[in-house]
């Protein structure tokens, strides 16, 4: 059997590569573009948009047909792009797991692509290298590895060589001073020799990739609800259209008029506005959120933002900067902070990758020109300290500096028991605040032969240096706003419980109870569902445990938003109702698995995004409520002549005007509405909230009945006066359109005054009203347009009749609104949260 130091033969490596496959994540065969498009076109909403456009085109209304088909094409294109982008997540993982590797093959070192590394390979690693696969250390010299992408820990962990052939198997990332290393992690100091034990999908990062591939993002609730309502309206409209055609044809004998009447009724009840408004709101919502430096990768996530009840956040890189800094300096008597930091900097390895060494060097800010390193003593199992010997300009003697575990430095300095006890008390106090503490000592040496061990020098105690990954400045305020909005914040981290608890307290999170990954692994799914209801901090959590926590919260009916930046966060980001990745320091894997990316890594952007999400959902409810309301008078006026035997009023061209000018335009007007005054002081809407609640539908139908009653009264009164059919149609249509505008105004605010559009600042709404009235005027003043609509002349007494009717409707809508508010106060329910 060949010794491990000789590595594999090329022939054996080739056989293992053929048997196990490349050292990369398995990729499913890519879906072709037409397959993705076909899947999307099978969705009822997109199919309805296309069918609606085809109906308009068939009726000869080419402009309306082209507009609707353009909207459908745009929506389909956006969805195709999103589907293609979402498939990049495994590509990003494969890129991270395939760095180049220096291996020993046939007793010679050679560099090969990471994807060609196989089980049994011996790999040499050094500072700045990515570990190409999971393995165990045969040799290790001062080896520190950053595993934060797998564990969430901000501090690199020390590694050692294995003590026996069996040691290292089955170990997980995150342990201090263990012999196992893992694919994708970064060597920040030292060197090592790794025996590869797992490649590709069998590695820790490969398990995350398989987890991602098996997770299906849930279909957004709003999309499901809208889809159900669209189908209901479509079936109802089809049945009503057939019934009208048959009834009209049998009773009046004119099957051509029957067909026109049936088409008009079908178009009046055709719910193409729902998917159209949803598409407009999602597109505009993504644009508005982008103004807050937030990228929306999946527009459907916008609908869920306002319902978030729990925000699960990682610690490292999310609440903290993921950048070690010096937080505390406790200098020895007769010394100061600057001198302490100078000694600590001299104890660091020159040009180190270690984040703590870099933090000390940045804090010390000393000149390094002219000095030379004479000797360095590495960290060892029996002395957890690093010692450097320097020749400094102007010093006759060599300068010695050491830093490391406080106990090791106390030992080097041979301190008295009382002094040692005082230092230990200080270390314990700093540790409870989440600070990683290093002891620092200094000494001098002559030019003679140097000792073989740091214990051969005479050291003086210099003090303690405390380092930590500091909290982001914006975090406490953002968390306070989340709590005020009724959103519970839970920290889930791979870091040490003490550190996690200290950061949680500093951020303003409840930190009395901390559950560790070991404790969590002993809980059943049912027990975990109960436990997550009260725990605010989870520490030492593995990637699959993050996923369990998110799923346990969802099982309780919570709507979960999850922030993160590491590969270890990717499965939970994908499973969460809203995955929020950090765009600056975050990994490509986290960004691709998420639905929202914070471009500036500003945790405060999470709160701004929730605020925008609530505003978007509120305004979407207003728009949907209006659409339900306005279909009542349109369908009623289309059916009334058939029930009474009176002249037809609405023809397809009139429905096209209402549907393709007023409705899509007013969706933009509703989208432009300002947020409600209590948008971030009310609790989230119920997790099982429905956009079309019973109370909302009832209120919208009542509004529609009021508009129908006023319009029908004008119609019947005009017929009773013996007016020509064209003038009856003109009066009725004018009343219907102006009633439509009244319904828009009545639905534009939940809490504010409904008729303040002239001073409310919604310029889009004001523009719609002006354009609509101008177009109405053109239908009676421009002969070709008047003939197209079948209108007659408009007299001043007709204008007065319409004005009185609209005034009556305004008063009725105001009374309905007052009654609704009174009912809300007495029943304790609120319109915007009872869905």
Short mmCIF file of C-alpha atoms in Angstrom, two decimals, residues 195-518:
data_model
loop_
_atom_site.label_atom_id
_atom_site.label_comp_id
_atom_site.label_asym_id
_atom_site.label_seq_id
_atom_site.Cartn_x
_atom_site.Cartn_y
_atom_site.Cartn_z
CA UNK A 195 -6.34 13.67 2.95
CA UNK A 196 -9.57 13.99 0.96
CA UNK A 197 -12.45 11.88 2.28
CA UNK A 198 -15.53 13.25 0.44
CA UNK A 199 -16.06 15.08 -2.85
CA UNK A 200 -18.92 16.62 -4.79
CA UNK A 201 -22.39 16.01 -3.41
CA UNK A 202 -20.98 14.04 -0.45
CA UNK A 203 -19.31 17.14 1.05
CA UNK A 204 -20.89 19.50 3.59
CA UNK A 205 -21.46 22.15 0.94
CA UNK A 206 -22.77 19.42 -1.37
CA UNK A 207 -25.37 18.49 1.21
CA UNK A 208 -26.51 22.11 1.18
CA UNK A 209 -26.76 21.95 -2.60
CA UNK A 210 -28.88 18.81 -2.47
CA UNK A 211 -31.07 20.45 0.16
CA UNK A 212 -31.57 23.46 -2.12
CA UNK A 213 -32.48 21.27 -5.06
CA UNK A 214 -35.13 19.47 -3.01
CA UNK A 215 -36.77 22.62 -1.65
CA UNK A 216 -39.73 23.92 -3.63
CA UNK A 217 -40.68 27.51 -3.00
CA UNK A 218 -44.35 27.71 -2.07
CA UNK A 219 -46.73 29.31 -4.52
CA UNK A 220 -47.55 32.79 -3.17
CA UNK A 221 -50.90 32.91 -1.40
CA UNK A 222 -52.03 35.98 -3.28
CA UNK A 223 -51.39 34.29 -6.61
CA UNK A 224 -53.41 31.25 -5.52
CA UNK A 225 -56.27 33.39 -4.25
CA UNK A 226 -56.34 35.55 -7.38
CA UNK A 227 -56.23 32.44 -9.54
CA UNK A 228 -59.27 30.98 -7.76
CA UNK A 229 -61.21 34.22 -8.06
CA UNK A 230 -60.30 34.61 -11.74
CA UNK A 231 -61.60 31.12 -12.47
CA UNK A 232 -64.81 31.82 -10.56
CA UNK A 233 -65.45 35.05 -12.44
CA UNK A 234 -64.52 33.48 -15.76
CA UNK A 235 -66.95 30.58 -15.30
CA UNK A 236 -69.66 32.96 -14.10
CA UNK A 237 -69.07 35.30 -17.04
CA UNK A 238 -69.20 32.45 -19.54
CA UNK A 239 -72.45 31.07 -18.12
CA UNK A 240 -73.99 34.55 -18.01
CA UNK A 241 -72.91 35.24 -21.60
CA UNK A 242 -74.46 32.01 -22.90
CA UNK A 243 -77.65 32.61 -20.90
CA UNK A 244 -77.96 36.15 -22.29
CA UNK A 245 -77.48 35.04 -25.88
CA UNK A 246 -80.06 32.26 -25.60
CA UNK A 247 -82.60 34.35 -23.66
CA UNK A 248 -82.29 37.43 -25.88
CA UNK A 249 -82.43 35.39 -29.06
CA UNK A 250 -85.51 33.45 -28.00
CA UNK A 251 -87.42 36.45 -26.62
CA UNK A 252 -86.53 39.07 -29.24
CA UNK A 253 -85.64 36.99 -32.25
CA UNK A 254 -82.53 38.98 -33.15
CA UNK A 255 -79.60 36.61 -32.76
CA UNK A 256 -77.07 39.20 -33.95
CA UNK A 257 -78.15 41.59 -31.20
CA UNK A 258 -78.17 38.61 -28.86
CA UNK A 259 -74.55 37.86 -29.75
CA UNK A 260 -73.55 41.50 -29.17
CA UNK A 261 -75.38 41.54 -25.85
CA UNK A 262 -73.80 38.25 -24.77
CA UNK A 263 -70.31 39.45 -25.70
CA UNK A 264 -70.88 42.70 -23.80
CA UNK A 265 -72.00 40.83 -20.67
CA UNK A 266 -69.10 38.39 -20.96
CA UNK A 267 -66.63 41.26 -21.30
CA UNK A 268 -68.26 43.09 -18.41
CA UNK A 269 -67.68 40.08 -16.17
CA UNK A 270 -64.33 39.01 -17.67
CA UNK A 271 -61.86 39.45 -14.77
CA UNK A 272 -58.75 40.27 -16.79
CA UNK A 273 -58.17 43.25 -14.49
CA UNK A 274 -57.13 41.02 -11.59
CA UNK A 275 -53.99 39.50 -13.14
CA UNK A 276 -53.29 42.77 -14.93
CA UNK A 277 -53.45 44.83 -11.74
CA UNK A 278 -51.40 42.19 -9.92
CA UNK A 279 -48.70 42.36 -12.63
CA UNK A 280 -48.66 46.18 -12.54
CA UNK A 281 -48.39 46.29 -8.75
CA UNK A 282 -45.62 43.71 -8.64
CA UNK A 283 -43.63 45.46 -11.36
CA UNK A 284 -44.06 48.92 -9.86
CA UNK A 285 -43.43 47.52 -6.38
CA UNK A 286 -40.12 46.05 -7.50
CA UNK A 287 -39.18 49.43 -8.97
CA UNK A 288 -40.12 51.34 -5.82
CA UNK A 289 -38.22 48.88 -3.63
CA UNK A 290 -35.17 49.25 -5.88
CA UNK A 291 -35.15 52.95 -4.99
CA UNK A 292 -34.41 51.84 -1.41
CA UNK A 293 -31.33 49.93 -2.66
CA UNK A 294 -33.16 46.61 -2.55
CA UNK A 295 -33.25 44.22 -5.50
CA UNK A 296 -36.42 42.17 -5.90
CA UNK A 297 -35.46 38.91 -7.59
CA UNK A 298 -38.94 37.41 -7.36
CA UNK A 299 -41.70 39.98 -7.65
CA UNK A 300 -44.19 37.67 -5.94
CA UNK A 301 -42.28 38.14 -2.68
CA UNK A 302 -43.54 41.73 -2.53
CA UNK A 303 -47.03 40.52 -1.72
CA UNK A 304 -45.72 38.61 1.30
CA UNK A 305 -43.68 41.43 2.85
CA UNK A 306 -46.61 43.08 4.55
CA UNK A 307 -47.62 39.79 6.18
CA UNK A 308 -44.22 38.92 7.71
CA UNK A 309 -44.74 37.95 11.36
CA UNK A 310 -41.25 36.64 12.14
CA UNK A 311 -37.88 37.87 10.91
CA UNK A 312 -35.16 35.25 11.30
CA UNK A 313 -31.76 36.87 11.03
CA UNK A 314 -28.24 35.58 10.89
CA UNK A 315 -25.70 37.32 13.12
CA UNK A 316 -22.43 37.43 11.21
CA UNK A 317 -22.53 39.85 8.30
CA UNK A 318 -26.20 40.65 8.86
CA UNK A 319 -26.51 42.13 12.34
CA UNK A 320 -22.75 42.55 12.54
CA UNK A 321 -20.20 43.86 10.04
CA UNK A 322 -18.38 40.51 9.60
CA UNK A 323 -15.19 42.44 10.31
CA UNK A 324 -13.25 41.94 13.53
CA UNK A 325 -12.31 45.13 15.38
CA UNK A 326 -10.62 45.89 18.66
CA UNK A 327 -13.35 46.60 21.20
CA UNK A 328 -11.52 46.64 24.54
CA UNK A 329 -7.98 47.31 25.78
CA UNK A 330 -7.11 46.59 29.41
CA UNK A 331 -3.49 47.68 29.75
CA UNK A 332 -1.19 46.71 32.61
CA UNK A 333 -0.30 49.30 35.22
CA UNK A 334 2.03 51.96 33.88
CA UNK A 335 1.03 51.32 30.26
CA UNK A 336 -1.60 52.75 27.94
CA UNK A 337 -3.81 51.55 25.10
CA UNK A 338 -1.42 52.64 22.36
CA UNK A 339 1.51 50.79 23.91
CA UNK A 340 -0.63 47.68 24.48
CA UNK A 341 -1.74 47.67 20.86
CA UNK A 342 1.87 48.13 19.73
CA UNK A 343 2.92 45.00 21.62
CA UNK A 344 -0.10 43.10 20.29
CA UNK A 345 0.73 44.14 16.71
CA UNK A 346 4.33 42.96 17.14
CA UNK A 347 2.97 39.55 18.19
CA UNK A 348 1.05 39.21 14.90
CA UNK A 349 2.28 37.39 11.81
CA UNK A 350 3.38 39.87 9.12
CA UNK A 351 0.85 40.30 6.28
CA UNK A 352 -1.53 37.86 7.93
CA UNK A 353 -4.88 36.61 6.65
CA UNK A 354 -6.19 36.16 10.18
CA UNK A 355 -9.04 38.68 10.77
CA UNK A 356 -7.93 39.24 14.37
CA UNK A 357 -4.35 40.02 13.35
CA UNK A 358 -5.67 42.45 10.74
CA UNK A 359 -7.93 44.13 13.30
CA UNK A 360 -5.03 44.57 15.72
CA UNK A 361 -2.76 45.96 13.01
CA UNK A 362 -5.45 48.44 11.94
CA UNK A 363 -6.06 49.56 15.53
CA UNK A 364 -2.34 49.88 16.30
CA UNK A 365 -1.60 51.89 13.14
CA UNK A 366 2.19 51.72 13.62
CA UNK A 367 5.07 52.19 11.20
CA UNK A 368 6.60 48.89 10.08
CA UNK A 369 9.48 50.17 7.94
CA UNK A 370 12.96 49.17 9.00
CA UNK A 371 12.05 46.29 11.26
CA UNK A 372 12.83 42.66 10.51
CA UNK A 373 11.45 39.41 11.87
CA UNK A 374 14.16 37.29 13.46
CA UNK A 375 12.09 34.29 14.54
CA UNK A 376 8.50 33.23 15.10
CA UNK A 377 7.05 30.63 17.45
CA UNK A 378 3.80 29.07 16.27
CA UNK A 379 0.72 28.14 18.24
CA UNK A 380 1.09 24.67 19.75
CA UNK A 381 -1.14 22.28 21.64
CA UNK A 382 0.76 22.82 24.90
CA UNK A 383 1.03 26.62 24.51
CA UNK A 384 -1.92 28.46 22.91
CA UNK A 385 0.10 31.56 22.09
CA UNK A 386 2.02 33.03 19.16
CA UNK A 387 5.41 34.69 19.75
CA UNK A 388 7.45 36.87 17.40
CA UNK A 389 11.05 38.10 17.83
CA UNK A 390 11.89 41.39 16.06
CA UNK A 391 14.91 43.53 15.37
CA UNK A 392 13.63 47.12 15.56
CA UNK A 393 15.51 50.20 14.32
CA UNK A 394 17.21 52.03 17.18
CA UNK A 395 16.94 49.12 19.68
CA UNK A 396 20.12 47.40 20.79
CA UNK A 397 18.27 44.31 21.94
CA UNK A 398 15.78 42.10 20.18
CA UNK A 399 12.14 42.72 21.05
CA UNK A 400 9.89 39.78 21.88
CA UNK A 401 6.06 39.97 21.78
CA UNK A 402 3.51 37.24 22.50
CA UNK A 403 -0.28 37.04 22.30
CA UNK A 404 -2.75 34.23 22.76
CA UNK A 405 -5.12 32.67 25.23
CA UNK A 406 -5.01 34.68 28.48
CA UNK A 407 -4.13 31.55 30.48
CA UNK A 408 -1.15 30.86 28.20
CA UNK A 409 0.15 34.43 28.51
CA UNK A 410 -0.35 34.35 32.30
CA UNK A 411 1.78 31.20 32.31
CA UNK A 412 4.49 32.81 30.18
CA UNK A 413 4.62 35.83 32.52
CA UNK A 414 4.67 33.63 35.66
CA UNK A 415 2.20 35.96 37.39
CA UNK A 416 1.37 35.75 41.08
CA UNK A 417 -1.92 34.00 41.96
CA UNK A 418 -3.68 37.22 42.99
CA UNK A 419 -2.71 39.01 39.77
CA UNK A 420 -3.72 35.99 37.70
CA UNK A 421 -7.08 35.79 39.49
CA UNK A 422 -7.83 39.47 38.75
CA UNK A 423 -7.02 38.96 35.08
CA UNK A 424 -9.27 35.90 34.90
CA UNK A 425 -12.15 37.89 36.40
CA UNK A 426 -11.67 40.59 33.74
CA UNK A 427 -11.56 37.96 30.98
CA UNK A 428 -14.80 36.41 32.26
CA UNK A 429 -16.52 39.80 32.37
CA UNK A 430 -15.45 40.59 28.80
CA UNK A 431 -16.52 37.14 27.63
CA UNK A 432 -20.08 37.65 28.83
CA UNK A 433 -20.26 40.61 26.44
CA UNK A 434 -19.28 38.44 23.48
CA UNK A 435 -15.72 39.73 23.29
CA UNK A 436 -12.92 37.37 22.23
CA UNK A 437 -10.02 38.11 24.61
CA UNK A 438 -6.29 37.79 23.93
CA UNK A 439 -3.53 38.19 26.47
CA UNK A 440 -0.45 40.18 25.42
CA UNK A 441 3.10 40.10 26.83
CA UNK A 442 6.46 41.58 25.85
CA UNK A 443 10.14 41.10 26.61
CA UNK A 444 13.66 41.52 25.29
CA UNK A 445 16.44 39.21 24.21
CA UNK A 446 20.12 39.41 23.45
CA UNK A 447 21.71 38.60 20.09
CA UNK A 448 22.90 35.17 21.20
CA UNK A 449 21.26 31.83 20.37
CA UNK A 450 17.48 32.07 20.79
CA UNK A 451 15.52 29.63 22.95
CA UNK A 452 13.68 26.71 21.34
CA UNK A 453 10.46 27.69 23.12
CA UNK A 454 8.78 30.98 24.11
CA UNK A 455 9.11 29.78 27.71
CA UNK A 456 12.81 30.50 27.46
CA UNK A 457 12.18 34.28 27.45
CA UNK A 458 11.36 36.56 30.37
CA UNK A 459 7.99 38.20 29.70
CA UNK A 460 6.16 41.10 31.28
CA UNK A 461 2.35 41.28 31.29
CA UNK A 462 1.16 43.97 28.83
CA UNK A 463 -2.60 43.56 29.15
CA UNK A 464 -5.73 42.22 27.46
CA UNK A 465 -7.06 43.01 23.99
CA UNK A 466 -10.73 42.28 23.34
CA UNK A 467 -11.92 41.78 19.78
CA UNK A 468 -15.43 41.41 18.42
CA UNK A 469 -17.44 41.59 15.25
CA UNK A 470 -19.29 44.85 15.99
CA UNK A 471 -22.99 45.42 15.60
CA UNK A 472 -24.06 47.48 12.60
CA UNK A 473 -25.02 50.99 13.68
CA UNK A 474 -28.47 50.87 12.09
CA UNK A 475 -29.50 47.55 13.64
CA UNK A 476 -30.97 48.64 17.03
CA UNK A 477 -33.27 51.21 15.43
CA UNK A 478 -34.36 48.81 12.71
CA UNK A 479 -35.14 46.07 15.21
CA UNK A 480 -37.08 48.51 17.41
CA UNK A 481 -39.20 49.46 14.38
CA UNK A 482 -39.81 45.79 13.59
CA UNK A 483 -40.99 45.13 17.14
CA UNK A 484 -43.28 48.20 17.00
CA UNK A 485 -44.76 46.79 13.80
CA UNK A 486 -45.54 43.51 15.53
CA UNK A 487 -42.75 41.59 13.79
CA UNK A 488 -40.87 39.18 16.04
CA UNK A 489 -37.10 39.05 15.42
CA UNK A 490 -35.19 35.79 16.01
CA UNK A 491 -31.40 35.41 15.77
CA UNK A 492 -30.14 32.13 14.26
CA UNK A 493 -26.36 31.82 14.17
CA UNK A 494 -23.57 29.30 14.15
CA UNK A 495 -21.58 31.40 16.59
CA UNK A 496 -20.92 30.76 20.27
CA UNK A 497 -23.94 31.18 22.59
CA UNK A 498 -22.22 33.81 24.74
CA UNK A 499 -21.32 35.91 21.70
CA UNK A 500 -24.80 35.51 20.22
CA UNK A 501 -26.46 36.47 23.49
CA UNK A 502 -24.28 39.57 23.88
CA UNK A 503 -25.01 40.77 20.33
CA UNK A 504 -28.73 40.08 20.80
CA UNK A 505 -28.86 42.22 23.93
CA UNK A 506 -26.95 45.03 22.23
CA UNK A 507 -29.35 44.89 19.29
CA UNK A 508 -32.41 45.03 21.54
CA UNK A 509 -33.52 41.42 21.08
CA UNK A 510 -34.84 39.23 23.92
CA UNK A 511 -31.87 37.07 24.89
CA UNK A 512 -32.84 35.48 28.19
CA UNK A 513 -33.22 32.07 26.55
CA UNK A 514 -30.65 30.61 24.14
CA UNK A 515 -31.09 27.24 22.45
CA UNK A 516 -27.98 25.57 21.02
CA UNK A 517 -27.76 23.26 18.06
CA UNK A 518 -27.03 20.31 20.34
#
